[in-house]
Structure formats: C-alpha cells, structure tokens
Coordinates of C-alpha atoms in Angstrom, one line a residue:
M1 CA 80.4 31.8 142.4
A2 CA 82.3 29.5 144.7
G3 CA 82.8 25.7 144.7
R4 CA 85.0 23.3 146.7
L5 CA 87.7 20.8 145.8
G6 CA 88.6 18.8 148.9
D7 CA 89.2 21.4 151.5
Q8 CA 90.3 24.1 149.1
P9 CA 87.7 26.7 148.0
I10 CA 87.5 27.5 144.3
I11 CA 86.6 31.0 143.2
I12 CA 85.3 31.3 139.6
L13 CA 85.2 34.9 138.4
K14 CA 82.7 35.1 135.6
D15 CA 83.6 37.0 132.5
T16 CA 87.0 37.9 134.0
E17 CA 90.6 37.1 132.9
R18 CA 93.6 37.2 135.1
M19 CA 97.3 38.1 134.8
Q20 CA 99.5 37.4 137.7
G21 CA 103.0 37.1 139.2
R22 CA 105.9 38.2 137.0
D23 CA 103.7 38.7 134.0
A24 CA 101.7 41.4 135.8
Q25 CA 104.9 43.0 137.2
S26 CA 106.6 43.0 133.8
M27 CA 103.7 44.6 132.1
N28 CA 103.5 47.4 134.7
I29 CA 107.2 48.0 134.5
H30 CA 107.3 48.0 130.7
T31 CA 104.4 50.4 130.6
A32 CA 106.0 52.8 133.1
K33 CA 109.2 52.8 131.2
T34 CA 107.4 53.5 127.9
V35 CA 105.5 56.5 129.3
A36 CA 108.7 57.9 130.8
G37 CA 110.5 57.4 127.5
L38 CA 107.8 59.4 125.7
I39 CA 108.7 62.6 127.5
R40 CA 112.4 62.1 128.6
S41 CA 113.7 64.0 125.6
T42 CA 111.7 67.1 126.7
L43 CA 113.5 67.4 130.0
G44 CA 115.5 70.6 130.6
P45 CA 116.1 73.9 128.8
K46 CA 117.5 72.1 125.8
G47 CA 114.7 69.5 125.6
M48 CA 113.0 68.7 122.4
D49 CA 109.3 69.4 121.5
K50 CA 106.6 66.9 120.7
M51 CA 104.0 67.3 118.0
L52 CA 100.6 66.0 118.8
V53 CA 97.8 65.6 116.2
D54 CA 94.3 64.9 117.5
S55 CA 91.6 62.9 115.9
I56 CA 90.2 65.9 114.0
G57 CA 93.6 66.9 112.7
D58 CA 94.4 69.8 115.1
V59 CA 98.1 70.2 115.8
Y60 CA 99.6 70.9 119.2
I61 CA 103.3 71.4 119.9
S62 CA 104.7 71.3 123.4
N63 CA 107.7 70.3 125.5
D64 CA 105.8 70.4 128.8
G65 CA 105.7 66.8 130.1
A66 CA 102.4 67.2 132.0
S67 CA 100.6 68.8 129.0
I68 CA 101.9 66.1 126.6
L69 CA 100.7 63.2 128.9
D70 CA 97.3 64.9 129.3
D71 CA 96.8 65.0 125.6
I72 CA 97.7 61.3 125.1
E73 CA 94.6 59.1 125.0
T74 CA 95.3 55.8 126.7
E75 CA 93.2 53.0 128.1
H76 CA 96.1 51.4 129.9
P77 CA 95.6 51.4 133.7
T78 CA 99.3 51.5 134.5
A79 CA 99.9 54.4 132.1
K80 CA 97.1 56.3 133.8
M81 CA 98.7 55.7 137.2
I82 CA 102.0 57.1 135.9
I83 CA 100.3 60.1 134.3
E84 CA 98.7 60.7 137.7
V85 CA 102.3 61.2 139.1
A86 CA 102.6 64.2 136.8
H87 CA 99.2 65.6 138.1
T88 CA 100.3 65.1 141.7
Q89 CA 103.6 66.9 141.1
E90 CA 101.8 69.7 139.3
D91 CA 99.3 70.1 142.1
E92 CA 101.8 70.0 145.0
A93 CA 104.8 71.9 143.5
G94 CA 103.7 73.5 140.3
D95 CA 106.8 72.2 138.4
G96 CA 109.0 69.1 138.0
T97 CA 106.4 67.0 136.3
T98 CA 108.7 65.6 133.6
S99 CA 111.4 64.8 136.2
A100 CA 108.9 63.0 138.4
V101 CA 107.6 60.7 135.6
V102 CA 111.1 60.0 134.2
F103 CA 112.4 59.2 137.7
A104 CA 109.5 56.9 138.4
G105 CA 110.2 55.0 135.1
E106 CA 113.8 54.7 136.0
L107 CA 113.0 53.4 139.5
L108 CA 110.9 50.6 138.0
K109 CA 113.6 49.8 135.4
K110 CA 116.1 49.3 138.3
A111 CA 113.5 47.3 140.2
E112 CA 113.1 45.0 137.2
E113 CA 116.9 44.2 137.4
L114 CA 116.6 43.4 141.1
L115 CA 113.5 41.2 140.5
A116 CA 115.6 39.3 137.9
Q117 CA 118.2 38.7 140.7
K118 CA 115.4 37.1 142.8
I119 CA 115.1 40.1 145.1
H120 CA 111.5 40.1 146.4
A121 CA 109.3 43.1 145.5
T122 CA 108.5 43.7 149.1
T123 CA 112.2 44.1 149.8
I124 CA 112.6 46.5 146.9
V125 CA 109.7 48.6 148.2
K126 CA 111.2 48.7 151.7
G127 CA 114.6 49.7 150.3
Y128 CA 113.1 52.5 148.2
K129 CA 111.2 53.9 151.2
I130 CA 114.4 53.9 153.2
A131 CA 116.2 55.7 150.3
S132 CA 113.5 58.2 149.8
K133 CA 113.4 59.2 153.5
K134 CA 117.2 59.6 153.5
A135 CA 117.0 61.6 150.2
Q136 CA 114.6 64.0 151.8
E137 CA 117.1 64.6 154.7
L138 CA 119.9 65.1 152.2
L139 CA 117.9 67.7 150.3
D140 CA 117.1 69.6 153.5
N141 CA 120.8 69.7 154.3
M142 CA 121.6 71.2 150.8
A143 CA 118.9 73.8 151.0
I144 CA 119.5 77.5 151.6
S145 CA 117.0 79.5 153.7
V146 CA 115.6 82.7 152.4
K147 CA 113.5 83.4 155.5
T148 CA 114.4 84.8 158.9
E149 CA 113.7 82.9 162.1
D150 CA 110.3 84.7 162.5
G151 CA 109.2 83.4 159.1
K152 CA 109.5 86.7 157.2
A153 CA 111.4 86.9 153.9
K154 CA 115.0 88.1 154.3
Q155 CA 115.8 91.4 152.7
S156 CA 118.9 89.8 151.1
V157 CA 120.4 86.4 150.7
D158 CA 124.1 85.7 150.5
L159 CA 124.5 83.0 147.9
S160 CA 128.3 83.1 147.9
E161 CA 128.7 80.7 150.9
G162 CA 131.4 82.8 152.5
K163 CA 133.2 83.6 149.3
V164 CA 133.6 87.1 147.9
G165 CA 130.3 88.2 146.4
E166 CA 127.5 90.6 146.7
P167 CA 124.4 89.5 148.7
K168 CA 121.4 89.0 146.4
A169 CA 118.3 90.9 147.0
I170 CA 115.3 88.7 147.6
S171 CA 113.5 90.0 144.5
E172 CA 116.6 89.2 142.4
L173 CA 116.7 85.7 143.8
L174 CA 113.0 85.1 142.9
K175 CA 113.8 86.4 139.5
K176 CA 116.5 83.8 139.0
I177 CA 114.1 81.1 140.2
A178 CA 111.6 82.3 137.5
I179 CA 114.3 82.4 134.8
T180 CA 115.2 78.8 135.6
A181 CA 111.6 77.6 135.4
L182 CA 111.0 79.5 132.1
A183 CA 114.2 78.2 130.6
S184 CA 113.2 74.6 131.4
K185 CA 110.1 74.9 129.1
G186 CA 112.0 76.3 126.1
I187 CA 111.2 80.0 126.6
G188 CA 114.9 80.6 127.2
S189 CA 116.5 83.1 129.6
N190 CA 114.1 86.0 129.7
P191 CA 114.8 88.4 132.6
K192 CA 112.0 90.8 131.6
L193 CA 109.3 88.1 131.7
A194 CA 110.7 86.7 134.9
E195 CA 110.6 90.1 136.6
K196 CA 106.9 90.5 135.6
C197 CA 106.2 87.0 137.1
V198 CA 107.8 88.0 140.4
K199 CA 105.7 91.2 140.5
A200 CA 102.5 89.3 139.9
V201 CA 103.2 86.8 142.7
K202 CA 104.4 89.4 145.2
A203 CA 101.2 91.4 144.5
I204 CA 98.9 88.6 145.7
E205 CA 100.9 87.5 148.7
D206 CA 98.7 87.2 151.7
N207 CA 100.5 86.6 155.0
G208 CA 103.1 84.4 153.3
R209 CA 100.5 82.4 151.4
I210 CA 100.1 82.3 147.6
N211 CA 97.2 81.2 145.5
V212 CA 98.1 81.4 141.9
E213 CA 95.0 79.7 140.4
E214 CA 92.5 82.0 142.0
N215 CA 94.4 85.3 142.1
I216 CA 96.5 85.6 138.9
M217 CA 94.8 85.7 135.6
L218 CA 96.7 84.7 132.5
L219 CA 95.3 86.2 129.3
K220 CA 96.7 85.3 125.9
K221 CA 96.8 88.0 123.2
R222 CA 98.3 87.2 119.8
G223 CA 100.6 89.8 118.5
K224 CA 103.8 91.7 119.6
S225 CA 106.7 89.8 121.2
V226 CA 107.0 87.7 124.4
D227 CA 109.1 90.6 125.9
E228 CA 106.0 92.8 125.6
T229 CA 103.9 90.7 128.0
E230 CA 102.1 93.1 130.4
F231 CA 101.8 93.0 134.1
V232 CA 98.5 94.7 135.2
N233 CA 98.1 95.5 138.9
G234 CA 94.4 94.7 138.5
L235 CA 92.5 92.7 135.9
V236 CA 92.1 92.5 132.2
I237 CA 88.6 91.4 131.1
D238 CA 88.3 90.0 127.6
K239 CA 85.2 92.1 126.7
M240 CA 84.5 95.0 124.4
R241 CA 82.1 97.9 124.3
V242 CA 78.8 96.9 122.6
S243 CA 78.3 100.5 121.4
I244 CA 80.5 103.4 120.5
N245 CA 78.2 105.5 122.6
Q246 CA 79.5 103.8 125.7
P247 CA 82.3 105.6 127.6
R248 CA 85.8 104.1 126.7
K249 CA 87.5 105.2 129.9
I250 CA 86.3 105.8 133.4
K251 CA 88.7 107.3 136.0
K252 CA 88.2 106.8 139.7
A253 CA 85.9 104.0 138.9
K254 CA 83.3 102.8 141.5
I255 CA 82.4 99.3 140.4
A256 CA 79.2 97.4 141.0
L257 CA 79.1 93.6 140.3
F258 CA 75.9 91.7 139.6
D259 CA 75.4 87.9 139.0
Q260 CA 71.9 88.4 137.6
E261 CA 70.2 90.1 134.6
I262 CA 69.8 93.9 134.9
Q263 CA 66.4 94.8 133.5
A264 CA 63.0 96.3 134.5
R265 CA 61.7 95.1 137.9
Q266 CA 59.8 91.8 137.4
T267 CA 56.4 91.2 138.8
K268 CA 56.0 88.6 141.4
G269 CA 54.5 85.3 140.3
D270 CA 53.4 84.5 136.7
A271 CA 51.1 87.6 136.1
K272 CA 49.9 88.0 132.5
Y273 CA 48.7 91.2 130.8
K274 CA 46.0 91.5 128.1
I275 CA 46.7 94.4 125.8
R276 CA 43.6 95.3 123.7
S277 CA 44.7 98.5 122.1
S278 CA 47.7 100.4 120.8
K279 CA 47.2 103.0 123.6
Q280 CA 47.5 100.2 126.2
M281 CA 50.6 99.0 124.4
Q282 CA 52.1 102.5 124.5
L283 CA 51.3 102.8 128.2
F284 CA 52.9 99.4 128.9
A285 CA 56.1 100.4 127.1
E286 CA 56.2 103.7 128.9
E287 CA 55.8 102.0 132.3
E288 CA 58.5 99.5 131.4
K289 CA 60.9 102.3 130.5
R290 CA 60.0 104.1 133.7
L291 CA 60.9 101.0 135.7
M292 CA 64.1 100.6 133.8
K293 CA 65.0 104.2 134.5
Q294 CA 64.2 103.7 138.1
T295 CA 66.6 100.7 138.2
V296 CA 69.4 102.8 136.6
E297 CA 68.7 105.7 139.0
R298 CA 68.9 103.3 141.9
I299 CA 72.3 102.0 140.8
A300 CA 73.6 105.6 140.0
S301 CA 72.5 106.8 143.5
T302 CA 75.1 104.6 145.1
G303 CA 77.8 106.4 143.1
A304 CA 78.6 103.5 140.8
N305 CA 80.0 104.4 137.4
V306 CA 81.0 101.0 136.1
V307 CA 78.7 97.9 136.1
F308 CA 79.7 94.3 135.4
S309 CA 77.1 91.5 135.1
T310 CA 77.5 87.8 134.4
K311 CA 74.1 87.9 132.7
N312 CA 72.4 90.2 130.2
I313 CA 72.0 94.0 130.7
D314 CA 68.9 95.2 128.8
D315 CA 69.7 97.4 125.8
N316 CA 67.4 100.2 127.1
I317 CA 69.3 100.1 130.4
L318 CA 72.6 100.4 128.6
D319 CA 71.2 103.4 126.8
Y320 CA 70.3 105.0 130.1
F321 CA 73.8 104.2 131.4
N322 CA 75.4 105.9 128.4
Q323 CA 73.3 109.1 129.0
I324 CA 74.8 109.5 132.6
N325 CA 78.3 108.2 131.7
I326 CA 78.0 104.8 133.4
L327 CA 79.9 102.0 131.7
G328 CA 77.9 98.7 131.5
I329 CA 79.7 95.4 130.6
R330 CA 77.4 92.4 130.3
R331 CA 78.0 88.6 130.1
T332 CA 81.2 88.7 132.1
K333 CA 82.6 85.2 132.9
E334 CA 81.6 84.1 136.4
E335 CA 85.3 83.4 137.4
D336 CA 86.2 86.9 136.1
L337 CA 83.5 88.5 138.3
K338 CA 85.0 86.7 141.3
K339 CA 88.4 88.0 140.5
L340 CA 87.0 91.5 140.0
A341 CA 85.6 91.3 143.5
R342 CA 89.0 90.3 145.0
A343 CA 90.9 92.9 142.9
T344 CA 88.6 95.9 143.6
G345 CA 87.1 95.0 147.0
A346 CA 83.5 94.9 145.6
S347 CA 80.7 92.6 146.8
I348 CA 78.7 90.6 144.2
V349 CA 75.0 91.5 144.4
S350 CA 72.0 89.8 142.8
N351 CA 69.4 92.5 143.0
P352 CA 70.0 96.2 141.9
E353 CA 67.4 97.3 144.4
K354 CA 69.7 96.0 147.2
L355 CA 72.9 97.6 146.0
E356 CA 74.5 99.8 148.6
E357 CA 77.5 102.1 148.4
S358 CA 79.5 99.8 150.6
D359 CA 79.1 97.0 148.0
L360 CA 81.1 99.0 145.4
G361 CA 84.7 98.3 144.5
Y362 CA 87.4 100.8 143.4
A363 CA 89.9 101.1 140.6
G364 CA 91.9 104.1 139.5
I365 CA 91.0 103.5 135.9
V366 CA 88.8 101.2 133.8
E367 CA 89.7 101.6 130.1
E368 CA 89.1 99.7 126.8
R369 CA 92.4 99.2 125.0
G370 CA 93.5 97.3 122.0
V371 CA 94.1 97.4 118.3
G372 CA 91.5 96.9 115.5
N373 CA 88.7 94.6 116.4
Y374 CA 90.5 93.0 119.3
K375 CA 90.0 95.1 122.5
M376 CA 89.8 94.4 126.2
F377 CA 89.0 96.2 129.4
Y378 CA 91.8 97.1 131.8
I379 CA 90.9 97.5 135.4
E380 CA 94.0 99.1 137.1
E381 CA 95.2 101.1 140.1
C382 CA 93.2 99.0 142.5
E383 CA 93.7 99.5 146.2
N384 CA 95.4 96.4 147.7
P385 CA 94.3 94.1 144.8
K386 CA 94.0 90.4 145.6
S387 CA 93.9 89.6 141.9
V388 CA 96.3 90.6 139.1
T389 CA 96.8 89.9 135.5
L390 CA 99.5 88.9 133.1
V391 CA 98.6 89.7 129.4
L392 CA 100.8 87.2 127.5
H393 CA 101.9 88.3 124.0
G394 CA 103.4 86.2 121.3
P395 CA 103.5 86.1 117.5
S396 CA 101.7 82.8 117.1
E397 CA 99.2 80.5 118.9
Y398 CA 101.9 77.8 119.3
I399 CA 104.2 80.2 121.1
L400 CA 101.3 81.5 123.3
E401 CA 100.3 78.0 124.3
N402 CA 103.8 77.2 125.4
L403 CA 104.2 80.6 127.0
E404 CA 101.1 80.1 129.1
G405 CA 102.4 76.8 130.5
S406 CA 105.9 78.2 131.1
V407 CA 104.6 81.3 132.9
N408 CA 102.2 79.2 135.0
D409 CA 105.2 77.0 136.2
A410 CA 107.3 80.1 136.9
L411 CA 104.5 81.6 139.0
H412 CA 104.1 78.4 141.1
V413 CA 107.8 78.0 141.8
I414 CA 108.1 81.7 142.9
G415 CA 105.1 81.0 145.2
D416 CA 106.9 77.9 146.5
V417 CA 109.9 79.9 147.6
I418 CA 107.9 82.6 149.2
E419 CA 105.8 80.1 151.1
D420 CA 108.6 77.7 152.1
G421 CA 111.6 80.0 152.2
K422 CA 113.9 77.3 150.9
I423 CA 115.9 77.0 147.6
I424 CA 118.3 74.4 146.2
A425 CA 120.9 74.3 143.4
G426 CA 119.7 73.3 139.9
G427 CA 121.5 71.7 137.0
G428 CA 121.4 68.2 138.3
A429 CA 123.4 69.0 141.4
P430 CA 120.9 67.7 144.0
E431 CA 120.5 64.4 142.2
I432 CA 124.2 63.7 142.0
E433 CA 124.7 64.7 145.6
V434 CA 121.8 62.5 146.7
G435 CA 123.1 59.6 144.6
L436 CA 126.6 59.8 146.0
R437 CA 125.5 60.0 149.6
L438 CA 122.9 57.2 149.2
R439 CA 125.6 54.8 148.0
E440 CA 127.7 55.6 151.1
Y441 CA 124.6 55.2 153.2
A442 CA 123.7 51.8 151.6
S443 CA 127.0 50.3 152.7
T444 CA 125.8 50.8 156.3
L445 CA 122.7 48.6 155.8
S446 CA 123.0 44.9 156.4
G447 CA 119.9 43.4 154.6
R448 CA 119.0 43.1 150.9
E449 CA 117.4 46.5 151.2
Q450 CA 121.0 47.7 150.6
L451 CA 120.7 46.7 146.9
A452 CA 117.4 48.7 146.6
V453 CA 119.0 51.8 148.1
Q454 CA 121.9 51.5 145.6
A455 CA 119.3 51.1 142.8
F456 CA 117.5 54.2 144.0
A457 CA 120.9 56.1 143.9
D458 CA 121.5 54.9 140.4
A459 CA 118.0 55.8 139.3
I460 CA 118.1 59.4 140.5
E461 CA 121.0 60.1 138.2
I462 CA 118.7 59.7 135.2
I463 CA 117.9 63.4 135.7
P464 CA 121.4 64.9 135.1
Y465 CA 122.0 62.1 132.5
S466 CA 119.0 63.3 130.5
L467 CA 119.8 66.9 130.9
A468 CA 123.3 66.3 129.4
E469 CA 121.9 64.0 126.7
N470 CA 119.2 66.5 125.7
S471 CA 121.8 69.3 125.5
G472 CA 124.0 67.4 123.0
L473 CA 126.6 66.6 125.7
D474 CA 128.1 63.2 126.4
P475 CA 126.0 62.0 129.3
I476 CA 128.7 59.5 130.6
D477 CA 131.4 62.1 130.6
S478 CA 129.1 64.6 132.3
L479 CA 128.2 62.2 135.1
V480 CA 131.8 61.3 135.7
D481 CA 132.8 65.0 136.0
L482 CA 129.8 65.7 138.3
R483 CA 130.6 62.8 140.6
S484 CA 134.2 63.8 140.8
K485 CA 133.3 67.3 141.9
H486 CA 130.8 66.1 144.5
K487 CA 133.3 63.7 145.9
Q488 CA 135.6 66.6 146.5
G489 CA 132.8 68.3 148.6
H490 CA 131.4 70.6 146.0
K491 CA 127.7 69.7 146.7
N492 CA 126.3 72.5 144.5
S493 CA 128.2 71.6 141.4
G494 CA 125.9 71.1 138.4
L495 CA 126.0 71.2 134.6
N496 CA 126.3 74.4 132.6
L497 CA 124.2 73.1 129.6
D498 CA 125.6 75.7 127.2
S499 CA 129.3 75.0 127.7
G500 CA 129.2 71.5 129.2
D501 CA 131.3 72.6 132.2
V502 CA 130.6 71.6 135.8
V503 CA 130.1 74.9 137.7
D504 CA 128.7 76.0 141.1
M505 CA 124.9 76.4 140.4
I506 CA 124.3 78.7 143.4
E507 CA 127.0 81.2 142.3
N508 CA 125.6 81.1 138.8
G509 CA 122.1 81.7 139.9
I510 CA 120.7 78.4 138.7
V511 CA 118.4 77.6 141.6
E512 CA 115.0 75.9 142.2
P513 CA 112.5 75.7 145.1
L514 CA 113.3 72.9 147.5
R515 CA 109.7 71.8 147.4
V516 CA 109.9 70.8 143.7
K517 CA 112.8 68.4 144.3
K518 CA 111.4 66.9 147.4
Q519 CA 108.0 66.4 145.9
M520 CA 109.5 64.9 142.7
M521 CA 111.3 62.2 144.7
K522 CA 108.3 61.5 146.9
S523 CA 105.8 61.3 144.0
A524 CA 108.0 59.0 141.9
T525 CA 108.9 56.7 144.8
E526 CA 105.3 56.3 145.9
A527 CA 104.2 55.5 142.3
A528 CA 107.0 52.9 141.9
D529 CA 106.2 51.3 145.2
M530 CA 102.5 51.1 144.4
L531 CA 103.1 49.4 141.0
L532 CA 105.7 47.0 142.4
R533 CA 103.2 45.7 144.9
I534 CA 100.8 44.6 142.2
D535 CA 101.1 40.9 141.3
D536 CA 97.6 40.3 140.1
I537 CA 95.5 42.0 137.4
F538 CA 91.8 41.0 136.9
A539 CA 90.3 42.4 133.8
A540 CA 86.6 42.1 133.0
R541 CA 85.7 41.4 129.4
R542 CA 84.8 44.5 127.4
M543 CA 81.2 44.5 126.3
S544 CA 80.6 45.1 122.6
M545 CA 77.4 45.8 120.6
E546 CA 77.7 42.3 119.2
E547 CA 77.7 40.7 122.6
K548 CA 74.8 42.7 123.8
Y549 CA 72.8 41.2 120.9
G550 CA 74.1 37.7 121.1
G551 CA 77.7 38.0 119.7
K552 CA 80.9 37.2 121.5
G553 CA 82.7 39.5 123.9
Y554 CA 86.3 40.5 124.3
H555 CA 88.9 38.8 126.5
M556 CA 91.9 40.4 128.3
R557 CA 94.0 39.8 125.2
D558 CA 91.7 42.0 123.2
Y559 CA 92.6 45.1 125.3
D560 CA 95.2 47.2 123.5
W561 CA 97.3 47.4 126.7
A562 CA 97.4 43.6 127.4
P563 CA 100.2 41.4 126.0
H564 CA 99.2 38.3 124.2
P565 CA 100.1 35.2 126.2
K566 CA 102.9 33.0 124.8
I567 CA 101.8 29.4 124.1
D568 CA 104.2 26.8 125.3
E569 CA 104.2 24.3 122.4
D570 CA 106.0 21.7 124.5

C-alpha cells in the first residue's frame, strides 16, 4: 500500500520488518565469521574433528567442512549463503570447501575493519574484485603444466625446477596429488589408497574428460583395514544370490539388462479369466509355465548367461534360469543398472521379447564374493569399462564415512589435474605468495581501493595461519618464516606441518590442482562481495498456529537469527 507525504511517496510493507544500513551489514558479517569459525579448526591434515548429534540422537563425526555445514540446521539466510560457497567449491573443484568458507569469513572480517574507517562498501567490493583478478594471474604464474602443447598428458614432469632430481612419472605425480587430498581429511599419508584412486580415475578418462559421479562407484564395506580397499576394473553390486541353486560364478559373462519385471507374457488390455474347475486351474498354470519357459528360452537364445533387472524376476523364471546356468539378479538399483551398461557395453531393454544379441554386455567374470551373510557381486574384466568401483574397507562406520568423503575428494582432484593439466604447491605457499605480491601491487593503486587490496592480501593468509595453528605450531612465527622465504624469491616454500620447517613444497611432493586454489579464491570473493552489497533486509512475519486462529504473529526479533534492537533510553 502506498500513500503520499508532500511530494514524497510512502511505502508501507504490511507484516514486514526491516533492518538496514550498518545493522544489516554487521549482522551479515558477524554470521559469516561465525560459520567460518565453526570449521576453521578442521582445516588441513592436522585439523580437528567435529561431533554432530542429530535430533534423534544419532552421532556423526567428521572433519570435512562441507559435510559439517550440510548437517547443521540453520534458518539464517546469511549462513545459508555462506554454506552455498562450500557447495559451489565442491561442485566446481571437488575440494577446498573449508578453505573457501574460512577465506570468505576472513574477507568479511577485514571488510568490517574498513567499514569502521568510513570506507564505503562499494569501494571495498571494487578493491576485492581487483585483488581477486590479480590473484588469479599470480596463481597461473606459479602453476606447473603437466600437459604437452597438444593437450596430451606428459609422460614425465620435472618438479625439480632445474635442480638435480629425477623427473616424476605422471602417475607418481597424480599419486602425490591424491595423498595430499587424503591427508587433508585426516586419513593420513596412504600411498596404497592413493594409487587405487589414481587407477580408478585413469580407467574412466574419456578424451581428457573425467566424470567421477557417474562413472566411479564407491561402495562401503565394514571390516578389514583401509589399506585393503579394493579397486575393481568393473562394478560391484550390493546384491546376493536369492538361492543356493543359483550359479555363484559365471565366466565370460554375456549380460542382459532389463528395467522392467521379467515374468510370463502379459495379455493386452484388462482381460479376465473365469476358472470353474480344478482342471481349468491346472491348464492355466501349465500355460503360464509354458509362457515363462518361452520367455527364458528367448533370453537364452541371445547367448545371455547373466540377467540384471531393476524390478522383480518371477521365482519360476529364476528356477528355469538355474536349470540352464543363467544367473538372475533382481531389484538392482536403477543407478547401478546404468553403470553396468557403461561398464559392460550393454543396452538397457524393457521387453525380453525384444532382446537381441547386440544388446548384451560383456565381462570376463561375474562372481559372488564375501564373508558370512554379507556378500556382493563383482563384475570384472570388462572390455574398455566406462564405470569402475572402489570397495572401501574400514573397521567402523565412522571411519568408513570419513573415508568415503576423503576418497571422493581425492578422485576429484586427480580428475582436475588430468582435465586442466596444471598443479601448484601446497602447504600455504600460494596464499603467502599471493599475499606478498598483492601488497606490492596495492602500492601502485591510487584510490581507496588500495586499502581493500591490502585487506585481501591480509585475509588470504588466514589459510597458512590456520594450517600452522591446527598443527600445534606458532602461527605468527610460521607466517614470519614463510614471508621471509618468499621475499627471497622462493615462491614454492610452504609449511612442513610435521616439523614446522619451511620447505619447498614442489620438491617434497606436496602439490594440489590449480583449479582448487583458483576456485577457492573466486568463490570466497564473490560471496563476500554479495554480502557487502546488502544494506537492507526485509523479513516477513513468521506465521504461527495461534495467528492463523486469531493469535499474534512473530516479528523480525522473533527469528533466531535476528539481533534484538537496542533501545536508546535517552
């Protein structure tokens, strides 16, 4: 509804309260800092874990920033925006989620200091954009290429930068990338697991492109140790035989895939039969069996000896399958069936009558394996499989949950390097180098944006600061040592978090994909810029049951996330 006071229009927002100016900015900044503070202690290989207890008492322990934020229930709109930074980072780079959120929180903290100095938010945003663009250039200059000019992966990469040292084979480099990613999630340095991750990603490479979500299956199996995690050049389906009469192993498997029930042929329409005698009943049963046998013979005529279906397979048909040594597996997950199609080269068919030999896929072996009551089917030795499996082992559900997240991150960063062909030093080296060069660059700027660029340079150092702090090192001393090395021109110098020494990260094999670092800075900067531009918050009243039936509603102050306004008694 609108009114008019003199020549000025008045807008009245019904059932809405408003927070504006510095109050809105302060609330957004405070919230972002709080969210970043929740997960900052989890950053790096020495980071701490968080224990989350849900509303029904289930306990979940993790040190993965994205997982922790996903499990936190919040109504706060700003908190949701910061959490979205982690999602963006996860989608675009597959790792670096905690760093992105922590950096975003620190950017807003530095912005708050500039706002207190009467620097306008628009100026800060402009300065941050200038700094982010320059940071991307600096990261590109630090990167090492692992691809040839024609875009193919190099057979070897010399990481010694002209010093005495053996060139690293590309597989060994990818292994080091995986070790770094696994270590950052608390799994520790695990070369065996890293090697299996590299095998899995290289197996699904398609003209330099990698699709981890669609083509790599992660299957958790409690028992054994993490080192006994299995790489299967094919698939593992979490299904068991329904009868001991079914074959346990099929060699040279020709695989048929169905997305419908396999049963006797159905009549068209809604035909009904009236059975008036036991003889008619017997004839009906015999005819049904004949039709079922006909269906089985039709499938067998194509040469198929393994059948998967997402729906039911009639018990009688399974019995016929057993008699002619065909393995039937029913109620397979739809996503598993699609992966089976990619792994074996089979086509998914709806009607057994339309199955052709060309629709069949191939695997060298399909076998049920396992111990006790927990068994699974292994589909291996596929020809040019487009889907593979990692069977994760661990002594407890807690370890398996963390292992799954760690392996998922490792697979993505390996894929990043294969796709982009660029790596960069880890251990806080890029952040220190970017911070140092941005301060030099800021001195060349004439406007107030110079202050924002300097603030960006200070904020990015929260990453090495947190790495040192979480490792039990003195963060101030660590930053001083790092800055000193970088001023001397050692751009790849980072922190050895075990000894506390500043060493060359490239020579020590502590490397990361360039994509992770670039996306981390980009995501955090965009989030900070977006929040700094907000100077007004309109919140509609929350409707309650009482209000619906005549009671009062809730105002902005009744939201958990909204601060209570201070009353000026003067």
